[in-house]
PDB file of C-alpha atoms in Angstrom:
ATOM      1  CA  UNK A 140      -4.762  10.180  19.065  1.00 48.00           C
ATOM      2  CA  UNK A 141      -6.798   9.717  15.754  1.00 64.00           C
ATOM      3  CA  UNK A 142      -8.596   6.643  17.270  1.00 82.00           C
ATOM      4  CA  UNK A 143      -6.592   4.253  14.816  1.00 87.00           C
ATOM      5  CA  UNK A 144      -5.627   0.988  15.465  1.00 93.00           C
ATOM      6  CA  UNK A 145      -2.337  -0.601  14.763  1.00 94.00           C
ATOM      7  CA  UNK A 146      -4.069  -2.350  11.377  1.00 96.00           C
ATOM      8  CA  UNK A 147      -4.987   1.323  10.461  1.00 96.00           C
ATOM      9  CA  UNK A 148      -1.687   2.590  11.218  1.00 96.00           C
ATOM     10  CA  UNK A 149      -0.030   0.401   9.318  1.00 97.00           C
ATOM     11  CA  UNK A 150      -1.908   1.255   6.508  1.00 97.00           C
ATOM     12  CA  UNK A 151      -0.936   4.472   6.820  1.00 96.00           C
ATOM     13  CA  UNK A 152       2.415   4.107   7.607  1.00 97.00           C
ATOM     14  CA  UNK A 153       1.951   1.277   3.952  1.00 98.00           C
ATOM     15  CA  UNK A 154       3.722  -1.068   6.098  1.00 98.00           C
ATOM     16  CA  UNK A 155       2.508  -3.973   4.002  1.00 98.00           C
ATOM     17  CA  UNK A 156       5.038  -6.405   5.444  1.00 98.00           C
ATOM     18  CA  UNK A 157       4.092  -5.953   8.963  1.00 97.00           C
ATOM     19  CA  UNK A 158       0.364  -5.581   7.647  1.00 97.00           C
ATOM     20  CA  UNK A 159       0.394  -9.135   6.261  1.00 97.00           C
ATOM     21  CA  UNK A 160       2.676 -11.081   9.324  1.00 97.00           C
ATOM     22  CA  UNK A 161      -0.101  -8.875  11.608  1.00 96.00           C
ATOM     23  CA  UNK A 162      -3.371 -10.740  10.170  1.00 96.00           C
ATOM     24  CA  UNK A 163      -1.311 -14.057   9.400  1.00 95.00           C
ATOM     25  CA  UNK A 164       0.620 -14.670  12.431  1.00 95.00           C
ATOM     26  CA  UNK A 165      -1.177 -13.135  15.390  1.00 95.00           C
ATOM     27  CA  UNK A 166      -4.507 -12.706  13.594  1.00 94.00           C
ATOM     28  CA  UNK A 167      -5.154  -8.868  13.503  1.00 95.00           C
ATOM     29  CA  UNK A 168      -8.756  -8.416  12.097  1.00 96.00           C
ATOM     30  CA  UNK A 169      -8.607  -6.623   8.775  1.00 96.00           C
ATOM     31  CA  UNK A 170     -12.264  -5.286   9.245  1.00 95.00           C
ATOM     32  CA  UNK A 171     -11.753  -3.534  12.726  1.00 95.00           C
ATOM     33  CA  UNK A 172     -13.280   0.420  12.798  1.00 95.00           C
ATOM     34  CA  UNK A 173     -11.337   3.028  13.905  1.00 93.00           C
ATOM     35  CA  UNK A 174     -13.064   5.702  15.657  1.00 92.00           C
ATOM     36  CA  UNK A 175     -14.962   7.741  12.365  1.00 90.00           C
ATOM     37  CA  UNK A 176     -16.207   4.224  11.370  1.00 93.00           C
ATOM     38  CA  UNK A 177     -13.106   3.811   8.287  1.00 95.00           C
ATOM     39  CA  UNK A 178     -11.853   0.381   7.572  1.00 96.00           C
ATOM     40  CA  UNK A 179      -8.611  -0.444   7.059  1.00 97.00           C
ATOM     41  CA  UNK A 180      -9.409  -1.006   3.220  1.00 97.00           C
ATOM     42  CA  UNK A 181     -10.901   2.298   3.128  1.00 96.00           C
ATOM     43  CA  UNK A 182      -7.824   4.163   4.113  1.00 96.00           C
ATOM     44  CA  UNK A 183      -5.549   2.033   2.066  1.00 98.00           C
ATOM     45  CA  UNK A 184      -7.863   3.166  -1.236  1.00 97.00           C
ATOM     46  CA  UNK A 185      -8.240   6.978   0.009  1.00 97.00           C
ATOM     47  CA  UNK A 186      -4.329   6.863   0.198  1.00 97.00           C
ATOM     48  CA  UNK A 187      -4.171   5.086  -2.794  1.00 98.00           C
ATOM     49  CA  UNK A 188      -2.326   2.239  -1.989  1.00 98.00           C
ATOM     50  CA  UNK A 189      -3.394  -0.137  -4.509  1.00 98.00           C
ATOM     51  CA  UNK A 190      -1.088  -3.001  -3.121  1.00 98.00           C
ATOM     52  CA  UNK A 191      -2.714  -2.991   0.338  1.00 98.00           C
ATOM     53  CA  UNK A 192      -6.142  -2.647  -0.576  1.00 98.00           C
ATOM     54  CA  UNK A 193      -5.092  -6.026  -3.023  1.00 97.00           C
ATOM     55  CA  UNK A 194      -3.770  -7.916  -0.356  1.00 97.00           C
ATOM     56  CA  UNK A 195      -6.817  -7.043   2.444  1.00 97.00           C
ATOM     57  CA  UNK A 196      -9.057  -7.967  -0.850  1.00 97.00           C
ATOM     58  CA  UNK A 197      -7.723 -11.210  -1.333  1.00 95.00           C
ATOM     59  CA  UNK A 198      -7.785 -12.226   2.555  1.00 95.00           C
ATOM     60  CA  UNK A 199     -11.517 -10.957   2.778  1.00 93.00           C
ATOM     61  CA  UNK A 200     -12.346 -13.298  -0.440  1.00 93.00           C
ATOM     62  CA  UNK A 201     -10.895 -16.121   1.158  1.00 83.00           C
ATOM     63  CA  UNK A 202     -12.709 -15.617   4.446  1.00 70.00           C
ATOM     64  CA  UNK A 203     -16.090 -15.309   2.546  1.00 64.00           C
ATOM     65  CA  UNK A 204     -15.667 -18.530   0.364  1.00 61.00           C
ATOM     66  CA  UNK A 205     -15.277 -20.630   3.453  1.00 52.00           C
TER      67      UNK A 205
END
């Protein structure tokens, strides 16, 4: 239902914790689409969770500078 992942739901649930040992333990992809083409960045800033969309931020900049 919704079409979200589990990335995008725990964005929306502002499960930062299990957001972070998601991406840097089993290696969830922090630019996956769920079905209306939102990334989980987007739906962190449209509910205005400013510590989520800091933390996908800062693991985006260090994939680019590699």
């Amino acid at each position: 239902p919704g079409g979200l992942t589990l990335v995008h739901t725990m964005v929306e649930d502002r499960n930062l914790a299990g957001l972070r040992d998601a991406h840097e333990s089993h290696g969830a992809n922090l630019t996956v689409l769920d079905n209306s083409g939102q990334l989980p960045i987007d739906l962190a800033r449209a509910l205005g969770y400013v510590e989520i969309v800091a933390y996908i931020e800062e693991r985006l900049a260090g994939v680019e500078s590699r």
